[in-house]
Amino acid sequence: MLTKKLLFTTLLSGCTLVASAQASSDIKELDVQANKIGASVSSTMYGIFFEDINFAADGGLYAELVKNRSFEFPQHFMGWKTFGNVTLQKDGPFNRNPHYARLTYTGHRDKHTGLDNEGFFGIGLHKNAEYRFSVWARTAPNSSKSSIRVELINPASMAETQVLVSQKLDIVSGDWKKYEVVLKSPVDFAKAHLRIFLTSREGVDLEHVSLFPVDTWKGHKNGMRKDLAQALADLHPGVFRFPGGCIVEGTELKDRYQWKNTVGPTENRPLNSNRWEYTFTNRYYPDYFQSYGLGFFEYFQLAEEIGAAPLPILNVGLACEYQNAQDDKKAQVPLDSLDSYIQDALDLIEFANGGTDTKWGKLRADMGHPAPFNLKYLGIGNEQWGKIYVDRLAKFVTVLRKKHPEIQLVGSSGPSAGGKEFDYLWPEMRKLKVDLVDEHYYAPEKWFIGNAGRYDNYSRKGPKVFAGEYACHGANGKKWNHFEASLYEAAFMTGLERNADVVRMATYAPLFAHVEGWQWRPDLIWYDNTRSVRSCSYYVQQLYGMNKGTNVVPVKYENKNVIGQDGLYASAVWDKNNKEYIVKVVNIKSVPQTVKLNFNGLKGKGFTNGEVITYGSDKLLEDNTLDKPENIVPQTSTLQVSGKSLTKEIPAYTFVIYKLK
Ligand code: AHR
């Protein structure tokens, strides 16, 4: 042991040659118990958690390019510049968004009237891509025909090049109508503005001014940014949790997420505040609101399109417990007044699964999806704690069990992975017999490498685990994405996989961040207005999502689970569809280590071919960036293998997946 220690110290001092020599002579034997095909891995095992934080919805996944399109921000022209004669009116055609802009002739042909929208940190354009401008408009009172010019401009240019593309639009009726025109961008440009000029002497009223790329995810008109939705699909997620996060709760009850406000015609979905606008004063974005253009219909549809089970989370009758004292009655719906909250849950199930002859099922059909969305899971409450939560949850459980025994219910274990609230809540969740308990852990490196065995001794009776929010946050103030953190996430996740009989879902958080508008990091996917990048943590999630197999297979190192001995972590699964074993090994040490995988009890002659995926780097503090998106990405190669064992050197700081046929 002493010799090993001394050698290890030498290795750490940086002599790679010695390290390799040592590694190959010191073989770590991992026993894969190939004949013990165990518990099934849930199809929902690895998934995604979406919340409108970091400009993830408006300004992110939701492809709308106009900020404050309905003039409903508390400062009605926030995001807009007006020039000439523009006035705010408030008797528009959409009762929940009554404001609109009236553009009136100035009285002089050279004094222009119009509006200029700055988008979300600018408007991102791709060369030769088409953008659909749409607006609800009517001629101003006493006018019969008006016209506007719609332009995409470079606001920084003082030359003729300022106008990138321009289109004329006639407004031909005194009744409100939707008008559309398509503009093709001649350039790649991330910081454009939308400008609208009144070009007639007769005035015009404009409402719900919108600009979308024509090429959205799956071509949906009220659609999503294609590269970002594709990044989600490429994770192969099994479950999709939405819409948060703290925004489910609201700072005050009136701010809570109410799904019914997010469905139906987009023009009439009322604006809500976004608690991430003001939570961090050093990352303060007074122009960050929830337009709800991306709402529950769109979430369900996306879940279906990316093959993930939808998992909505609803408010339990409590505003955010971080932001309100436990005895603050204003932040709590009285126990005898929860009916409308519970009804929201029942109606949501009807919206997702009900027949088209039901009220909410019909709305789903009217929105374009007559078939049910096949909702199976429902979370009640986000990061709740204390008796105030349990008492309220109990009311939901009683009704939902009676009316919808087919729906699996998710309860909370509070904001941390341990401690007083956690210890109180788990037994309460057992008593309430919820199906899954949501655990959250944003924790430093030490926690992640020390907790791969966390679930090894969890009770197998009662609720299962949903690791609903987690991410390795670098210690010493380095709380952002870097390869080292993702490596430790990979190490920790071997423990999720080994315990897939009790851990049925896991979702990294948060998912998205705009580089110019983030409040919280690390995050899985970063973007600006025209580009996106997948972080190192993304690749770890993807590797698990694409290699989850169907059944757990035990792996032992000296008869014990591999949870960090010698810096090694391991788990294995059998994939009955592809007839292959998939073994994951993580080496968090600074030196290579030689590992021999023995497939004990394997029948027949053994393996004939295989594949190896390697994800490693010594650039521990680096991540992928918009400029270097492929800085650290996994490598796949074929694996020469025969017989019933495999001996391989695992490089330093590396996550390896062996797939053996
Ligand atoms: O993911 C960011 C936040 O972290 C979530 O909104 C909340 O649930 C947790 O505290």
XYZ file of C-alpha atoms and ligand atoms in Angstrom:
671
model
C 0.000 0.000 0.000
C 2.828 2.307 0.974
C 4.576 1.591 -2.324
C 1.407 2.381 -4.208
C 1.044 5.655 -2.373
C 4.625 6.678 -3.072
C 4.264 5.747 -6.696
C 1.057 7.709 -6.933
C 2.773 10.808 -5.533
C 5.452 10.417 -8.182
C 2.816 10.089 -10.832
C 1.040 13.216 -9.694
C 4.299 15.103 -10.087
C 3.723 14.782 -13.831
C 5.844 11.908 -15.186
C 3.451 10.487 -17.761
C 5.801 7.751 -18.938
C 6.142 6.350 -15.440
C 2.410 6.764 -15.008
C 1.642 4.593 -18.020
C 4.120 1.962 -16.976
C 2.652 1.905 -13.497
C -0.879 1.886 -14.742
C -0.466 -1.145 -16.935
C 1.282 -3.186 -14.283
C -1.321 -2.329 -11.647
C -4.472 -3.785 -13.134
C -7.795 -3.052 -11.469
C -10.134 -5.975 -11.976
C -13.789 -5.048 -12.255
C -16.204 -7.936 -12.168
C -19.256 -7.448 -14.330
C -21.790 -10.009 -13.141
C -22.980 -10.690 -16.635
C -25.353 -13.466 -15.656
C -27.180 -11.276 -13.145
C -29.413 -9.216 -15.395
C -31.209 -7.124 -12.831
C -33.836 -4.420 -12.446
C -35.168 -2.587 -15.431
C -33.881 0.871 -16.236
C -36.857 3.166 -16.610
C -37.407 4.654 -20.051
C -37.698 7.953 -18.159
C -34.312 7.537 -16.503
C -32.429 10.498 -18.032
C -34.348 13.549 -19.036
C -34.508 17.305 -19.185
C -35.698 20.010 -16.843
C -36.942 23.200 -18.472
C -37.440 26.492 -16.704
C -37.693 30.032 -18.047
C -34.500 31.186 -16.361
C -31.477 32.704 -18.156
C -33.785 33.834 -21.024
C -34.539 30.181 -21.733
C -38.034 30.748 -23.148
C -38.505 34.291 -24.477
C -35.161 35.121 -26.056
C -34.185 31.452 -26.127
C -36.018 28.273 -27.071
C -39.130 30.223 -28.047
C -38.235 31.576 -31.467
C -40.159 34.868 -31.208
C -37.731 37.671 -32.044
C -39.781 40.662 -30.888
C -39.653 41.675 -27.252
C -42.858 42.993 -25.694
C -44.824 42.197 -28.851
C -48.181 43.029 -27.301
C -47.151 46.242 -25.514
C -48.118 44.671 -22.179
C -44.896 45.131 -20.216
C -45.552 47.435 -17.246
C -43.635 50.095 -19.192
C -45.641 49.610 -22.340
C -42.930 50.615 -24.808
C -40.091 48.753 -23.107
C -37.987 47.161 -25.837
C -39.364 49.649 -28.354
C -38.279 53.069 -29.510
C -41.012 55.219 -30.902
C -40.588 58.128 -33.289
C -43.021 60.634 -34.711
C -46.584 60.267 -33.572
C -47.070 57.007 -31.692
C -49.607 56.613 -28.894
C -50.610 53.774 -26.614
C -54.232 52.613 -26.780
C -55.952 50.099 -24.581
C -59.156 48.875 -26.154
C -57.585 46.242 -28.389
C -59.119 43.027 -29.719
C -57.573 40.723 -27.081
C -59.146 41.194 -23.683
C -56.189 39.846 -21.686
C -53.702 41.934 -23.704
C -55.679 45.117 -24.359
C -52.844 47.514 -25.266
C -51.727 48.384 -28.770
C -49.874 51.141 -30.623
C -51.474 53.784 -32.828
C -49.265 55.290 -35.546
C -50.494 58.637 -36.834
C -49.181 60.911 -39.609
C -47.038 63.727 -38.217
C -48.380 66.353 -40.573
C -45.147 66.567 -42.533
C -43.960 63.990 -45.070
C -40.346 64.141 -43.850
C -41.215 63.677 -40.200
C -41.569 59.938 -39.882
C -43.718 57.957 -37.514
C -42.763 54.492 -36.475
C -41.477 51.899 -34.038
C -38.175 50.143 -33.533
C -37.854 46.888 -31.596
C -34.525 45.797 -30.129
C -35.349 42.102 -29.840
C -33.682 40.061 -27.140
C -30.142 41.404 -27.068
C -30.732 42.187 -30.748
C -32.441 40.064 -33.367
C -30.410 37.178 -34.764
C -30.498 36.688 -38.529
C -29.033 33.997 -40.753
C -28.050 34.713 -44.338
C -30.767 33.688 -46.842
C -33.089 32.625 -44.044
C -36.679 33.838 -44.121
C -38.423 35.646 -41.280
C -42.163 35.891 -40.994
C -43.375 39.250 -39.789
C -46.963 39.228 -38.576
C -49.148 41.825 -36.980
C -52.737 42.355 -35.993
C -53.701 45.654 -37.576
C -56.487 47.919 -38.689
C -56.612 51.301 -40.314
C -56.932 54.066 -37.755
C -60.453 55.423 -37.215
C -61.792 57.311 -40.233
C -59.169 55.815 -42.552
C -59.759 53.278 -45.316
C -56.298 52.240 -46.397
C -52.957 52.627 -44.652
C -49.531 51.203 -45.263
C -46.431 50.408 -43.314
C -42.871 49.498 -44.254
C -41.276 46.696 -42.288
C -37.502 46.583 -42.133
C -34.774 44.577 -40.554
C -31.942 46.953 -39.867
C -28.433 47.140 -38.536
C -28.898 49.835 -35.903
C -25.164 50.400 -35.596
C -24.714 51.308 -39.250
C -24.927 54.942 -40.332
C -24.742 54.142 -44.023
C -27.090 52.837 -46.738
C -26.256 49.379 -45.415
C -28.403 50.099 -42.381
C -31.482 48.577 -44.000
C -30.861 44.879 -44.460
C -34.219 44.019 -45.961
C -37.502 45.821 -46.334
C -41.125 45.010 -47.292
C -44.267 47.052 -47.765
C -47.550 46.020 -46.178
C -50.987 47.491 -46.922
C -53.546 47.565 -44.169
C -56.867 47.439 -45.919
C -59.580 47.228 -43.317
C -60.942 49.063 -40.346
C -61.486 45.685 -38.667
C -58.691 43.939 -36.808
C -57.007 41.373 -39.073
C -53.779 39.447 -39.040
C -51.275 40.419 -41.753
C -48.103 38.611 -42.690
C -45.089 39.310 -44.823
C -41.866 37.324 -45.216
C -38.438 38.993 -45.209
C -35.312 37.236 -46.421
C -32.101 38.220 -44.702
C -29.178 38.929 -47.034
C -26.656 38.571 -44.200
C -25.685 36.730 -41.050
C -26.189 39.229 -38.275
C -26.834 38.776 -34.551
C -27.842 42.279 -33.545
C -30.536 43.478 -35.940
C -33.595 45.546 -35.022
C -37.081 45.456 -36.442
C -38.273 48.851 -37.670
C -41.770 49.778 -38.771
C -42.550 53.033 -40.597
C -45.959 54.451 -41.243
C -45.815 55.156 -44.982
C -49.318 56.521 -45.565
C -50.994 59.685 -44.408
C -53.737 57.552 -42.978
C -52.869 56.067 -39.621
C -52.730 52.502 -38.441
C -53.261 50.506 -35.230
C -50.785 47.703 -34.529
C -51.103 44.869 -32.029
C -49.126 41.677 -31.342
C -46.174 42.555 -33.563
C -44.249 39.365 -34.182
C -41.243 38.096 -36.099
C -40.339 34.411 -36.302
C -37.857 32.499 -38.387
C -39.873 30.560 -40.965
C -37.606 27.606 -40.292
C -38.582 26.695 -36.743
C -38.394 23.299 -35.035
C -40.714 20.992 -37.026
C -41.973 24.065 -38.890
C -44.455 25.031 -36.178
C -45.674 28.568 -36.690
C -45.614 29.608 -33.052
C -42.435 27.593 -32.933
C -39.119 26.977 -31.285
C -35.590 27.820 -32.262
C -34.460 24.884 -34.321
C -30.892 24.485 -33.073
C -31.998 24.586 -29.439
C -34.874 22.143 -29.833
C -32.566 19.874 -31.822
C -30.065 19.972 -28.955
C -32.835 18.690 -26.698
C -33.815 15.933 -29.106
C -30.181 14.894 -29.410
C -30.075 14.211 -25.678
C -32.579 11.394 -26.234
C -34.423 12.428 -23.096
C -36.840 9.998 -21.493
C -38.696 12.592 -19.464
C -39.353 16.307 -19.874
C -40.080 18.271 -16.722
C -41.632 21.726 -17.143
C -42.212 24.643 -16.530
C -39.756 24.898 -13.592
C -38.443 25.457 -10.959
C -39.175 28.400 -8.786
C -41.322 30.061 -11.408
C -43.981 27.452 -10.660
C -44.296 28.977 -7.197
C -44.022 32.712 -7.867
C -42.608 35.308 -5.524
C -46.192 36.024 -4.549
C -49.109 33.734 -5.239
C -50.380 36.028 -7.969
C -47.107 35.530 -9.904
C -47.298 31.744 -9.829
C -47.308 29.809 -13.078
C -50.911 29.184 -14.114
C -51.019 26.791 -17.022
C -54.457 27.910 -18.158
C -52.980 31.318 -18.983
C -50.512 29.650 -21.339
C -52.912 27.871 -23.700
C -55.255 29.062 -26.442
C -54.435 31.788 -28.969
C -50.989 33.258 -28.249
C -52.338 36.782 -28.746
C -54.506 36.402 -25.691
C -52.101 34.730 -23.291
C -51.528 37.252 -20.520
C -48.038 38.382 -19.613
C -46.570 37.277 -16.292
C -43.574 38.562 -14.391
C -40.485 36.384 -14.242
C -38.952 35.984 -10.787
C -35.525 35.632 -12.424
C -35.862 39.245 -13.556
C -35.150 40.583 -10.094
C -33.799 37.771 -7.928
C -30.119 38.542 -8.386
C -29.466 42.252 -8.341
C -26.084 41.681 -9.980
C -27.860 39.930 -12.851
C -30.865 42.210 -12.973
C -32.975 42.209 -16.166
C -35.933 44.560 -15.763
C -37.107 43.604 -19.261
C -37.445 39.862 -18.523
C -41.078 38.681 -18.533
C -42.982 35.537 -19.451
C -45.000 36.060 -22.614
C -46.290 32.463 -22.374
C -45.936 32.128 -26.143
C -44.235 28.938 -25.075
C -46.980 27.371 -23.011
C -48.288 24.017 -21.906
C -49.506 22.964 -25.368
C -46.075 23.670 -26.816
C -44.351 21.827 -23.962
C -46.521 18.750 -24.409
C -45.990 18.842 -28.146
C -42.241 19.170 -27.779
C -42.160 16.300 -25.286
C -43.937 14.116 -27.804
C -41.666 15.159 -30.636
C -38.478 14.411 -28.755
C -39.803 11.144 -27.355
C -39.907 12.207 -23.697
C -42.653 11.570 -21.163
C -44.183 14.911 -20.132
C -43.869 15.801 -16.449
C -45.630 19.062 -15.594
C -45.153 20.556 -12.135
C -48.039 22.518 -10.622
C -48.276 24.990 -7.799
C -49.391 23.407 -4.515
C -50.909 26.563 -3.046
C -47.671 28.103 -1.789
C -45.603 30.990 -3.081
C -41.823 30.498 -3.076
C -40.735 29.432 0.394
C -37.323 31.033 -0.060
C -38.914 34.380 -0.659
C -41.615 34.212 2.012
C -41.522 33.339 5.695
C -43.051 30.043 6.791
C -45.666 31.901 8.822
C -46.534 34.434 6.124
C -50.162 33.650 5.439
C -50.230 35.846 2.338
C -47.937 33.341 0.644
C -50.167 30.378 1.492
C -53.545 29.397 0.182
C -55.677 28.412 3.200
C -56.248 24.688 3.401
C -59.966 25.059 2.888
C -59.491 27.212 -0.220
C -57.414 24.937 -2.389
C -60.237 23.811 -4.631
C -59.330 25.929 -7.646
C -55.702 24.773 -7.422
C -56.772 21.140 -7.318
C -59.218 21.786 -10.125
C -56.300 23.140 -12.196
C -54.609 19.767 -11.760
C -57.731 17.858 -12.779
C -58.263 20.119 -15.765
C -54.655 19.705 -16.798
C -55.103 15.948 -16.923
C -58.177 16.530 -19.051
C -56.256 18.920 -21.298
C -53.536 16.317 -21.810
C -55.519 13.101 -21.918
C -59.215 13.909 -22.148
C -61.452 13.168 -25.095
C -62.123 15.890 -27.621
C -65.681 15.972 -26.280
C -64.417 17.361 -22.960
C -63.875 21.080 -22.360
C -60.086 20.931 -22.037
C -59.585 18.038 -24.447
C -61.430 20.084 -27.031
C -59.099 23.007 -26.499
C -56.143 20.674 -27.100
C -57.793 19.517 -30.321
C -58.567 23.081 -31.362
C -54.916 23.902 -30.854
C -53.992 21.181 -33.309
C -53.611 17.956 -31.316
C -56.771 15.862 -31.140
C -54.864 12.788 -29.929
C -54.098 12.663 -26.208
C -50.635 13.610 -24.974
C -50.443 10.503 -22.809
C -49.694 12.256 -19.524
C -48.578 9.785 -16.849
C -46.737 11.913 -14.292
C -47.643 15.035 -12.379
C -45.556 16.942 -9.852
C -47.305 18.927 -7.126
C -45.096 21.643 -5.703
C -41.541 22.451 -6.651
C -38.964 22.966 -3.910
C -41.415 22.937 -1.006
C -40.837 22.069 2.571
C -42.396 21.938 6.015
C -45.807 21.014 7.292
C -47.387 23.768 5.206
C -46.425 21.723 2.147
C -47.419 18.320 3.433
C -50.867 19.519 4.522
C -51.568 20.994 1.101
C -50.122 18.110 -0.862
C -52.320 15.708 1.106
C -55.417 17.464 -0.243
C -54.216 17.091 -3.824
C -53.272 13.443 -3.319
C -56.679 12.525 -1.923
C -58.541 13.955 -4.906
C -56.088 12.895 -7.601
C -55.866 9.309 -6.348
C -59.611 9.044 -6.413
C -60.184 10.627 -9.796
C -56.974 9.679 -11.573
C -55.327 6.623 -10.044
C -53.479 6.151 -13.349
C -51.378 9.293 -12.826
C -48.103 8.949 -10.922
C -47.599 11.756 -8.439
C -44.309 13.450 -7.619
C -43.739 15.099 -4.239
C -40.850 17.237 -3.026
C -38.068 16.534 -0.539
C -37.216 20.214 -0.187
C -34.373 22.256 -1.564
C -31.426 20.150 -0.377
C -30.142 16.610 -0.609
C -30.108 16.186 3.157
C -30.764 17.947 6.440
C -33.748 18.755 8.574
C -36.344 19.431 5.879
C -35.237 16.489 3.769
C -35.341 14.145 6.773
C -38.796 15.383 7.677
C -40.213 15.173 4.179
C -39.186 11.694 3.045
C -41.232 9.892 5.753
C -44.132 12.239 5.034
C -43.941 11.372 1.337
C -44.014 7.710 2.270
C -47.107 8.270 4.375
C -48.789 10.103 1.522
C -47.720 7.282 -0.810
C -46.593 9.537 -3.622
C -44.959 7.599 -6.445
C -41.774 9.611 -6.752
C -39.895 12.050 -4.548
C -38.072 14.933 -6.182
C -34.547 15.497 -4.816
C -32.401 18.517 -5.679
C -28.667 18.895 -5.330
C -26.543 21.715 -6.620
C -23.362 20.716 -4.877
C -19.592 21.097 -5.087
C -17.151 18.643 -6.617
C -16.480 16.941 -3.318
C -20.134 16.081 -2.903
C -20.426 14.580 -6.362
C -17.366 12.356 -6.082
C -18.377 11.333 -2.565
C -21.990 10.448 -3.339
C -21.868 7.788 -6.026
C -23.026 5.359 -3.351
C -25.889 7.620 -2.205
C -28.657 5.328 -3.381
C -26.971 1.981 -2.720
C -28.772 1.614 0.589
C -31.977 3.526 -0.116
C -35.115 1.692 0.871
C -36.582 -0.236 -2.026
C -40.059 0.123 -0.570
C -42.343 3.085 -1.127
C -41.726 6.054 -3.422
C -38.998 6.031 -6.025
C -36.493 8.826 -6.564
C -36.665 11.589 -9.131
C -33.345 13.467 -9.089
C -35.165 16.487 -10.427
C -32.445 19.152 -10.328
C -28.746 18.601 -9.993
C -25.430 19.911 -11.209
C -21.880 19.900 -9.973
C -20.985 23.442 -9.022
C -17.259 24.030 -8.950
C -15.933 24.933 -5.556
C -13.778 27.991 -4.878
C -16.196 30.282 -6.643
C -15.821 28.455 -9.990
C -19.517 27.827 -10.261
C -19.654 27.518 -14.009
C -19.372 24.828 -16.572
C -16.000 23.154 -16.837
C -14.926 19.701 -17.854
C -13.974 18.635 -14.335
C -17.513 19.210 -13.062
C -18.948 17.158 -15.906
C -16.520 14.334 -15.163
C -17.727 14.241 -11.569
C -21.318 14.259 -12.768
C -20.467 11.223 -14.891
C -18.912 9.557 -11.841
C -21.932 10.310 -9.670
C -24.342 9.101 -12.341
C -22.878 5.590 -12.226
C -24.637 5.518 -8.841
C -27.946 6.549 -10.410
C -27.577 3.828 -12.993
C -26.571 1.133 -10.516
C -29.681 2.007 -8.511
C -32.031 2.332 -11.434
C -34.527 0.166 -9.559
C -35.075 3.045 -7.122
C -33.934 6.069 -9.133
C -36.423 6.284 -11.960
C -35.735 9.760 -13.323
C -32.898 12.268 -13.294
C -32.768 15.709 -14.856
C -29.776 18.063 -14.823
C -30.599 21.737 -14.202
C -30.830 24.388 -15.436
C -31.071 23.557 -19.087
C -30.533 26.758 -21.075
C -28.698 30.073 -20.803
C -28.311 33.064 -23.094
C -24.709 34.267 -22.850
C -25.909 37.847 -22.479
C -28.809 37.173 -20.142
C -28.037 34.429 -17.682
C -28.805 34.573 -13.967
C -27.595 31.130 -12.959
C -24.735 28.893 -14.016
C -23.628 26.242 -14.819
C -26.202 25.334 -17.446
C -26.430 22.585 -20.009
C -26.760 24.527 -23.272
C -25.558 28.065 -23.977
C -26.401 30.317 -26.896
C -26.374 33.782 -28.342
C -28.788 35.035 -30.985
C -27.450 32.910 -33.819
C -25.285 30.171 -32.319
C -25.517 27.564 -29.589
C -23.056 25.328 -27.822
C -23.374 22.088 -25.900
C -21.457 22.136 -22.629
C -19.296 19.308 -21.334
C -22.119 18.421 -18.947
C -24.400 18.157 -21.967
C -22.233 15.438 -23.447
C -22.267 13.489 -20.199
C -26.060 13.650 -20.119
C -26.222 12.658 -23.746
C -23.909 9.697 -23.248
C -26.084 8.397 -20.450
C -29.287 9.134 -22.366
C -28.071 7.256 -25.435
C -26.612 4.349 -23.515
C -29.115 3.685 -20.791
C -29.729 0.046 -21.704
C -32.703 -1.838 -20.354
C -31.489 -3.654 -17.211
C -28.953 -3.077 -14.492
C -25.992 -5.440 -14.258
C -23.847 -5.417 -11.093
C -20.186 -4.411 -11.324
C -17.860 -5.043 -8.382
C -14.348 -4.075 -7.493
C -13.010 -6.390 -4.804
C -16.622 -7.413 -4.180
C -17.820 -3.888 -3.586
C -19.715 -1.368 -5.663
C -17.284 0.852 -7.555
C -17.849 4.217 -5.893
C -14.492 5.954 -6.007
C -11.961 3.342 -4.840
C -8.695 4.259 -6.579
C -10.563 7.120 -8.249
C -12.715 4.694 -10.228
C -16.477 4.623 -10.657
C -18.404 2.063 -12.669
C -21.828 0.778 -13.568
C -23.175 -1.528 -16.228
C -26.391 -2.278 -18.034
C -27.678 -4.879 -20.432
C -29.498 -3.654 -23.508
C -31.950 -6.342 -24.485
C -32.876 -4.595 -27.723
C -29.335 -4.404 -29.068
C -28.156 -7.512 -27.238
C -25.169 -5.796 -25.749
C -23.594 -5.002 -22.426
C -22.792 -1.362 -21.801
C -20.177 -0.682 -19.150
C -19.420 2.813 -17.925
C -16.163 3.536 -16.142
C -14.930 6.895 -14.880
C -11.341 7.541 -13.922
C -11.124 10.825 -12.027
C -7.413 10.440 -11.322
C -4.651 12.441 -12.948
C -3.044 9.231 -14.212
C -4.190 6.506 -16.573
C -5.414 3.315 -14.960
C -5.555 -0.133 -16.454
C -8.837 -1.854 -15.894
C -9.729 -5.440 -16.629
C -13.433 -6.085 -17.078
C -14.310 -9.695 -16.306
C -17.705 -10.713 -17.571
C -18.472 -13.390 -15.034
C -21.073 -15.957 -15.907
C -21.238 -14.936 -19.532
C -22.559 -17.793 -21.648
C -21.132 -18.898 -24.993
C -17.810 -17.892 -26.472
C -17.952 -14.307 -25.382
C -17.793 -11.067 -27.315
C -17.191 -10.688 -30.991
C -17.183 -6.951 -31.464
C -17.728 -3.717 -29.685
C -17.448 0.008 -29.545
C -15.816 2.407 -27.156
C -16.807 5.982 -26.448
C -14.205 8.074 -24.675
C -14.852 11.417 -23.051
C -11.759 12.800 -21.408
C -9.576 15.855 -21.165
C -6.825 17.320 -19.067
C -8.273 20.789 -19.677
C -10.178 20.527 -16.430
C -11.188 24.157 -16.222
C -12.246 24.497 -19.839
C -15.606 23.988 -21.468
C -17.001 24.200 -24.981
C -17.713 27.758 -26.048
C -19.589 29.467 -28.849
C -16.273 30.063 -30.580
C -14.903 26.598 -29.818
C -18.001 24.380 -29.624
C -16.026 21.182 -30.133
C -13.286 21.921 -27.644
C -14.028 18.790 -25.621
C -16.328 16.251 -27.236
C -16.673 12.456 -26.988
C -14.816 10.208 -29.410
C -16.214 6.913 -30.664
C -14.202 4.047 -32.104
C -14.524 0.340 -32.700
C -13.248 -2.009 -30.066
C -11.248 -5.135 -30.780
C -12.567 -7.673 -28.354
C -12.904 -11.409 -28.085
C -13.679 -13.742 -25.236
C -15.084 -12.858 -21.864
C -12.829 -10.136 -20.583
C -11.426 -6.855 -21.704
C -8.272 -5.132 -20.484
C -7.925 -1.457 -21.284
C -6.046 1.554 -20.089
C -8.386 4.349 -19.128
C -6.709 7.699 -19.594
C -6.550 10.240 -16.795
C -9.715 12.289 -16.235
C -11.819 10.158 -18.527
C -15.306 8.732 -18.790
C -15.393 5.627 -20.960
C -18.298 3.593 -22.250
C -17.674 0.095 -23.561
C -20.434 -1.416 -25.654
C -19.964 -5.112 -26.150
C -21.956 -7.356 -28.437
O -32.644 25.620 -11.389
C -32.693 26.853 -10.767
C -33.547 26.836 -9.511
O -32.948 26.041 -8.545
C -34.920 26.258 -9.642
O -35.820 27.173 -10.113
C -35.258 25.856 -8.253
O -36.152 24.780 -8.183
C -33.922 25.589 -7.612
O -33.779 26.284 -6.445
